[in-house]
Structures are given as C-alpha cells and as structure tokens.
Short mmCIF file of C-alpha atoms in Angstrom, two decimals:
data_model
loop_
_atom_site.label_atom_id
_atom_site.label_comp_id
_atom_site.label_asym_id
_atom_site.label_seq_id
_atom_site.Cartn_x
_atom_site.Cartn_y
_atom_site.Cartn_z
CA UNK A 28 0.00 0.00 0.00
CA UNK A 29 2.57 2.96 0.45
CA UNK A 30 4.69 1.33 -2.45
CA UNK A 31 1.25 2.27 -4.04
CA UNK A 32 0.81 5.73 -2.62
CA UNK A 33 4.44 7.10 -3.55
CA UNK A 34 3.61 5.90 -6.82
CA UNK A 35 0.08 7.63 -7.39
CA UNK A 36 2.44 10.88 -6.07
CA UNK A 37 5.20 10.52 -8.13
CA UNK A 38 3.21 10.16 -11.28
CA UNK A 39 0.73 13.30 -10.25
CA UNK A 40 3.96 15.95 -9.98
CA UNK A 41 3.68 16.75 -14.12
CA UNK A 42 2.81 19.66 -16.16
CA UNK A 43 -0.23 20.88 -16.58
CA UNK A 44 -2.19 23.68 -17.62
CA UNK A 45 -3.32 24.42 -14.40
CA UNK A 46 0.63 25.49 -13.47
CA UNK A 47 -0.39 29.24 -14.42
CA UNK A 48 -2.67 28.95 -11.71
CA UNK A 49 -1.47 30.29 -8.18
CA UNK A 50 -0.68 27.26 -6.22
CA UNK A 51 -2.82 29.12 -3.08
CA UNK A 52 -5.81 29.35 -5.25
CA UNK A 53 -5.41 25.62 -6.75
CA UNK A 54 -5.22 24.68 -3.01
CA UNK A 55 -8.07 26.73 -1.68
CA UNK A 56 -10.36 25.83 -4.57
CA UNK A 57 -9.73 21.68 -4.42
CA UNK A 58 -10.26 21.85 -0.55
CA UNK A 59 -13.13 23.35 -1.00
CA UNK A 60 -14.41 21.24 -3.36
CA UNK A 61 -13.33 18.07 -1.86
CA UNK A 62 -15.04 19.43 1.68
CA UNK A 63 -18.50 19.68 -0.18
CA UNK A 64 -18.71 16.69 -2.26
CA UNK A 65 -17.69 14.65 0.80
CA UNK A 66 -20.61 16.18 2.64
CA UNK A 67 -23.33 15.39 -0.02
CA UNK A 68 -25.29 12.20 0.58
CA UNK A 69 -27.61 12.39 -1.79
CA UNK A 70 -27.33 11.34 -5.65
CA UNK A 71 -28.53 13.87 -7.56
CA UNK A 72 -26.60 16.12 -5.39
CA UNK A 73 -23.59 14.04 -6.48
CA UNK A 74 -24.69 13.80 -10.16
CA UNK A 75 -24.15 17.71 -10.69
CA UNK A 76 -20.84 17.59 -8.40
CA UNK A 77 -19.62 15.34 -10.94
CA UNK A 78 -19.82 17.88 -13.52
CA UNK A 79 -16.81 20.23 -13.03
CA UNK A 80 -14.52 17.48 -11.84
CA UNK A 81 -14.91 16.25 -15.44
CA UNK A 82 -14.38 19.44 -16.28
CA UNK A 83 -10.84 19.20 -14.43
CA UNK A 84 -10.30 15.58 -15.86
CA UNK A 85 -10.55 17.16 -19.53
CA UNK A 86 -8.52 19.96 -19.07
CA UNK A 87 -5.08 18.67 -20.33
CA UNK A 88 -7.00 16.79 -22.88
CA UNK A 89 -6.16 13.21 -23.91
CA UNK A 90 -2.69 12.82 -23.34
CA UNK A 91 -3.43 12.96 -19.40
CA UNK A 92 -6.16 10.80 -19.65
CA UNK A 93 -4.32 7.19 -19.80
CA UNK A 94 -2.27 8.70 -16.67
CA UNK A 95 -4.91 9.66 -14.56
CA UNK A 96 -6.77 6.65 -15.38
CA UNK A 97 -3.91 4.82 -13.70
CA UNK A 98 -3.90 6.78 -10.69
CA UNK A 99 -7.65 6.36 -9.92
CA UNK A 100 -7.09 2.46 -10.51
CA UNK A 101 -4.53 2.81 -7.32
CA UNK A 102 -6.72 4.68 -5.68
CA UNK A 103 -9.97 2.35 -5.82
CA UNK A 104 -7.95 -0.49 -4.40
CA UNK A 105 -9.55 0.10 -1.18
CA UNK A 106 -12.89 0.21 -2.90
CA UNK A 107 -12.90 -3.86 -3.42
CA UNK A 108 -12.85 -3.82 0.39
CA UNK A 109 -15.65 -1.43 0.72
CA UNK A 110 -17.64 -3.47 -2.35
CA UNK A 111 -17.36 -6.26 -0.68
CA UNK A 112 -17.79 -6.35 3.26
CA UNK A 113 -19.91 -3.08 3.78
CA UNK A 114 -23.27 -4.95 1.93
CA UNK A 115 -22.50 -7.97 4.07
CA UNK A 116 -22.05 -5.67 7.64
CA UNK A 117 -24.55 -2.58 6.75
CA UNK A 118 -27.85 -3.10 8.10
CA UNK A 119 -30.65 -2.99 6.53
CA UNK A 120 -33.35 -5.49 4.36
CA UNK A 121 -31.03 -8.87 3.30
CA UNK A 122 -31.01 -9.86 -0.47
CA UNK A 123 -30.01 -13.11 -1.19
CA UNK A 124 -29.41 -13.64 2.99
CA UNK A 125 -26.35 -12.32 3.36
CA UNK A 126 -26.34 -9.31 1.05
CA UNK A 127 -28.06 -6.17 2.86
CA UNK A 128 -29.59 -3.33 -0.31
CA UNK A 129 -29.16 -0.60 1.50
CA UNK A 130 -25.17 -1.56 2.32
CA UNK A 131 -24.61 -1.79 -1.51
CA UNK A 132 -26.37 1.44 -1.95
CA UNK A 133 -23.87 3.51 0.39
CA UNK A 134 -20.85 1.45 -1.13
CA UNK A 135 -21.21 2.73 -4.41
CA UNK A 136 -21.91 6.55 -3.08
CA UNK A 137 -18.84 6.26 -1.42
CA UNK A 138 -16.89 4.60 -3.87
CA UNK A 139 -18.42 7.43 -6.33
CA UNK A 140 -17.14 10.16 -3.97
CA UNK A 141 -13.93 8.52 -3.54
CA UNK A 142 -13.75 9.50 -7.04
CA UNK A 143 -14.64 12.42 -7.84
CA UNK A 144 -13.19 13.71 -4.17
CA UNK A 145 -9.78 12.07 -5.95
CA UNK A 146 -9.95 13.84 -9.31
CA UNK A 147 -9.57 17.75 -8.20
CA UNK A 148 -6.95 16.61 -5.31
CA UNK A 149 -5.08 14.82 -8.13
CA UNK A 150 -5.25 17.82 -10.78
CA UNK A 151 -5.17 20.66 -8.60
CA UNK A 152 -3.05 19.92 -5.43
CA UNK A 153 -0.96 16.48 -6.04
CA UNK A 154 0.12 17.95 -9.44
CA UNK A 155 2.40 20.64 -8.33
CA UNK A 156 4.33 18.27 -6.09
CA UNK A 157 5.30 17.76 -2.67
CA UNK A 158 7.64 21.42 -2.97
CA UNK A 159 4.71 23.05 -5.09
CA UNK A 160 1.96 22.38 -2.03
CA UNK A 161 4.82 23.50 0.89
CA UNK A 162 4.90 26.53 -0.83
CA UNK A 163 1.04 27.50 -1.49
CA UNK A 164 0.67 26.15 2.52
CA UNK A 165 3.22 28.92 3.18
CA UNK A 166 1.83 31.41 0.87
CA UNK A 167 -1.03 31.04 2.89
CA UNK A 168 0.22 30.97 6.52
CA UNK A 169 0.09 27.68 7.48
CA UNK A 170 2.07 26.84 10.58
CA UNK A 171 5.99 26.45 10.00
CA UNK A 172 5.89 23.34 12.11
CA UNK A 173 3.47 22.05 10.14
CA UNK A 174 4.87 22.22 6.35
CA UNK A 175 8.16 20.85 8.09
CA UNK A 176 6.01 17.83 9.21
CA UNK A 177 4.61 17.49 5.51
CA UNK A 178 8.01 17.80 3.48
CA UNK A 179 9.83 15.31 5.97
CA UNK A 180 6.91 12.75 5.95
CA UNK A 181 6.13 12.65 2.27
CA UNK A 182 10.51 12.53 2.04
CA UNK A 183 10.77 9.64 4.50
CA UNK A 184 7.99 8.11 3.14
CA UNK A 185 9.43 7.82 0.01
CA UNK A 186 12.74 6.30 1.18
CA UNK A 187 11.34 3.94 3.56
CA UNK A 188 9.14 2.86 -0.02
CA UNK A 189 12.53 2.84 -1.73
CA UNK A 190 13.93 0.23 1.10
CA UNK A 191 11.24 -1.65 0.99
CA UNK A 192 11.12 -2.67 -2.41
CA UNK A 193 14.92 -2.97 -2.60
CA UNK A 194 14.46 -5.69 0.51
CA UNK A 195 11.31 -7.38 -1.37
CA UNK A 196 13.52 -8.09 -4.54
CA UNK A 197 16.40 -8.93 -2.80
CA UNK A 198 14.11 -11.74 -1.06
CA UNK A 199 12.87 -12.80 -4.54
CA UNK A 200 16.03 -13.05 -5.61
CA UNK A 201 17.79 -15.22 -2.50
CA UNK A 202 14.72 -17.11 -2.06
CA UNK A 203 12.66 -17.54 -4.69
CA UNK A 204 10.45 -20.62 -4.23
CA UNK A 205 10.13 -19.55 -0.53
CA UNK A 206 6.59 -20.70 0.21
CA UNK A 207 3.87 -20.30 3.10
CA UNK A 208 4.90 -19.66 6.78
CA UNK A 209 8.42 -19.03 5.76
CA UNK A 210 7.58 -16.26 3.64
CA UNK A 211 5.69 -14.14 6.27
CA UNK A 212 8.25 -14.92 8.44
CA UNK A 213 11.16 -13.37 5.73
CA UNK A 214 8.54 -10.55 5.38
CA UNK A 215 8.15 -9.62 8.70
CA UNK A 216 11.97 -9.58 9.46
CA UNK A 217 12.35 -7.52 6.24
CA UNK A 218 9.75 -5.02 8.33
CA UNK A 219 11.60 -5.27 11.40
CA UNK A 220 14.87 -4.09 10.17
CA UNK A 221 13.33 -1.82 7.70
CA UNK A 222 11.45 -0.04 10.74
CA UNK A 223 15.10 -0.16 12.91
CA UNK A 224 17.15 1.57 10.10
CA UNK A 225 14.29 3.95 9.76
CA UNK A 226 14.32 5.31 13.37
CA UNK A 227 18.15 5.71 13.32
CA UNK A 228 17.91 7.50 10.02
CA UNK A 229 15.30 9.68 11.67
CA UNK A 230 17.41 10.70 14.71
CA UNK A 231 20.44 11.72 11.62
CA UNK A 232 17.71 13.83 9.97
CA UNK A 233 16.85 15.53 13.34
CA UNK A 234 20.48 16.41 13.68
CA UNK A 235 21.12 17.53 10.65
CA UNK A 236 17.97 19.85 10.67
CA UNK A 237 19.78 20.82 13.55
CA UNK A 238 22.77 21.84 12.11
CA UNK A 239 20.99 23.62 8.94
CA UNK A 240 19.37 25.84 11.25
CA UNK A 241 15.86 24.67 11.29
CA UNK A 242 13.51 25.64 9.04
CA UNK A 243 15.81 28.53 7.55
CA UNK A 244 18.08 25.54 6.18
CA UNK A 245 15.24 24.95 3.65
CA UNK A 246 14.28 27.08 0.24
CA UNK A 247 11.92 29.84 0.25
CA UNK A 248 9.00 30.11 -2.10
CA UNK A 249 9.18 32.16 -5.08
CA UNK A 250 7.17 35.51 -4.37
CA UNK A 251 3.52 34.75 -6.19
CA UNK A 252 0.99 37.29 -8.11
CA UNK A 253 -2.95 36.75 -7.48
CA UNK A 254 -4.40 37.82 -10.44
CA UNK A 255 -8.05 38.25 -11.83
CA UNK A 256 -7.94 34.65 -13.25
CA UNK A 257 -7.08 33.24 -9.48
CA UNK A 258 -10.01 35.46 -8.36
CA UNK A 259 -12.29 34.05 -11.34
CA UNK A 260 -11.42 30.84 -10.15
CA UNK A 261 -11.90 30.58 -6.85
CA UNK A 262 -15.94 32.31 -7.32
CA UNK A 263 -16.70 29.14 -9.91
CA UNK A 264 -15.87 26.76 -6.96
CA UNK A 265 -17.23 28.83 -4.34
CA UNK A 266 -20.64 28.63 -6.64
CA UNK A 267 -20.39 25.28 -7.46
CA UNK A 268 -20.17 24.68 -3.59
CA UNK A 269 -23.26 27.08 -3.27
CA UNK A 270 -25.23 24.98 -5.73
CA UNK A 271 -24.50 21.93 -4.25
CA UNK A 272 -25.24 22.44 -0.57
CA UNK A 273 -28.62 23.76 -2.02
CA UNK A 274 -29.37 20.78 -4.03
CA UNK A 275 -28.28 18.67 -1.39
CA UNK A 276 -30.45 20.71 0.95
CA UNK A 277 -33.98 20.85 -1.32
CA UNK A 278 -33.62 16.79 -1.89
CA UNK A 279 -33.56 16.63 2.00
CA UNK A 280 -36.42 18.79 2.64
CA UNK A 281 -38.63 16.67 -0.32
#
C-alpha cells in the first residue's frame, strides 16, 4: 500500500495547464471542493458535483487521460474492500441472505465520492508536487511546524518505499520458491529491520535539521501574483459549492 501511494504521487507531480494557476488558489479551490462533495449524501446532489470534476479531468485533454486513469485504478484499491464487506455488515433489508440493499447502496456513493473527491486533489493539489503544495501552505500561513512535518513525511515516506522494495527483490532473488509460513516470516523480518534503520535514520535527519538551522536551512517560495484569473477561479468553486449544498439541501427537505 505505500509502495502504491508514492507511486500515485510521483506520477501526479507533471505539467499541466493548471501550473499558471497560483498554487494558493489551486489549493483553496480543491479543498473546497473536496469538503462539499464529501458532505453530499444524496445522488442527484452528487450527479451535478460530478460535472466540473470532469471538467478538471478534460482539461489537459487526452494525453493525461491514460495517466490519470492509472492513478484512480490505485486509488480504488480500497474500494474492493468497501464493495465487498460493507453490503454484508450494513444493516438494513437482506437480499439473497447475506447481502443487505441498502449496504450496496452507500458502497457505491462512497466509492463514487472517492472519485470524484480524488480527481480535483489529483489535478489541482498532487500535481504541483510535494515542494509546489509546501509553498502554497506557506503562501497562505500555514504553521511552520506544520509544512516541516509534511516535506519530511512525504521525504521519508518515500525512502522507507525505496527500502522496501529494494528488501522485497532482494528476497525474490535469494529465495525464490520460498513458500507459506516461511515467507511471512522473511517478510516480517524484512519489516523489522526496515522499521530499525528507519528510526536511526530519523534521529540523523533531526540532527542535521539541527545543524541547517531549522527551518531557515530549507528554500523559500518564489514571491507569487494573485491575479483576476485566481479570483475568477476561486468564485466558480465557491458557486459550485453554493449549488450543491442547495441541491443537497432541497432533496432533504422533499
């Protein structure tokens, strides 16, 4: 699983047209968006909240379609699990015994939010990268302690990825018909001294922030312009927010 998320984030940090966009405003306006669409329960209400993250899926036009495509295959890995035990554990009338209606129902409105939650998140925010989203969270006065917490996470996370597949083929390679309670056993001692080299290497990172001076041993963000366009922007997603909540609202008062 975090072999798969570093890959999903390695594969979002590409150009798009959204880069002459201010990163604050591509921030601000997929938060937003991803706040309200997780809040709708109804399906109509979803149905129109689909529309502009289509929108967002189009922009780049084909040649980012195959790529996305990809990334929302990693993402719906968890929604086999959710397909699969919430009808049998969601209560509710049974079909077929075991199967409850109303669980299936509420899988596939959250595997459909899943979605279109991922798609604005993906274009918007996990495009500009891991430096691109430090600097619109300190554009727009996010905590210093904070963003430090981000960059070193998403960093170690990434290395502790890297060791972990190196380990896994070096396994395949010493042991390759290894077989049943052996293998967990390999794995978990792979995890165990993956998880040991990872808190020494954390105490060396501590240090050497240390040494760089704290957070002044990192880059500063470019100075960045909001312009008409970011203000444009940010009022269609406000609206489409607007319009949603009042859907969402009507269909509950029906």
């Amino acid at each position: 699983m975090i072999l798969d998320s570093v890959r999903i984030f390695e594969e979002c940090a590409c150009k798009s047209r959204l880069d002459a966009v201010d990163p604050r405003c591509r921030v601000i306006c997929a938060f937003c968006l991803a706040v309200t669409i997780a809040a709708l329960d109804s399906v109509h209400a979803l149905a129109a909240g689909s529309v502009l993250p289509l929108l967002l899926l189009c922009i780049d036009g084909r040649r980012s379609m195959p790529r996305i495509f990809r990334m929302l295959a990693g993402v719906n890995k968890v929604s086999v699990l959710v397909l699969f035990f919430l009808p049998l554990t969601y209560p509710g009338d049974r079909v077929l015994v075991f199967f409850s209606a109303d669980g299936m129902k509420m899988a596939i409105l959250i595997i459909w939010k899943l979605n279109i939650i991922s798609i604005p998140l993906l274009k918007m925010a996990a495009s500009m990268g891991i430096t691109g989203i430090n600097d619109a969270l300190a554009a727009l006065h996010f905590p210093v302690k904070l963003r430090m917490l981000l960059l070193l996470t998403m960093r170690y996370v990434f290395l502790l990825a890297d060791r972990m597949a190196t380990m896994g083929r070096a396994l395949c390679l010493r042991s390759p018909r290894m077989k049943g309670m052996q293998t967990y056993k390999a794995y978990a001692c792979m995890v165990g001294t993956t998880l040991v080299h990872s808190s020494d290497r954390a105490e060396r990172a501590a240090l050497a922030i240390g040494c760089r001076g704290g957070m002044s041993g990192f880059s500063r963000p470019d100075r960045q312009v909001w312009t008409w366009r970011e203000w444009a922007l940010c009022a269609i997603f406000f609206l489409n927010s607007a319009c949603l909540a009042a859907i969402s609202i009507t269909r509950m008062s029906l």
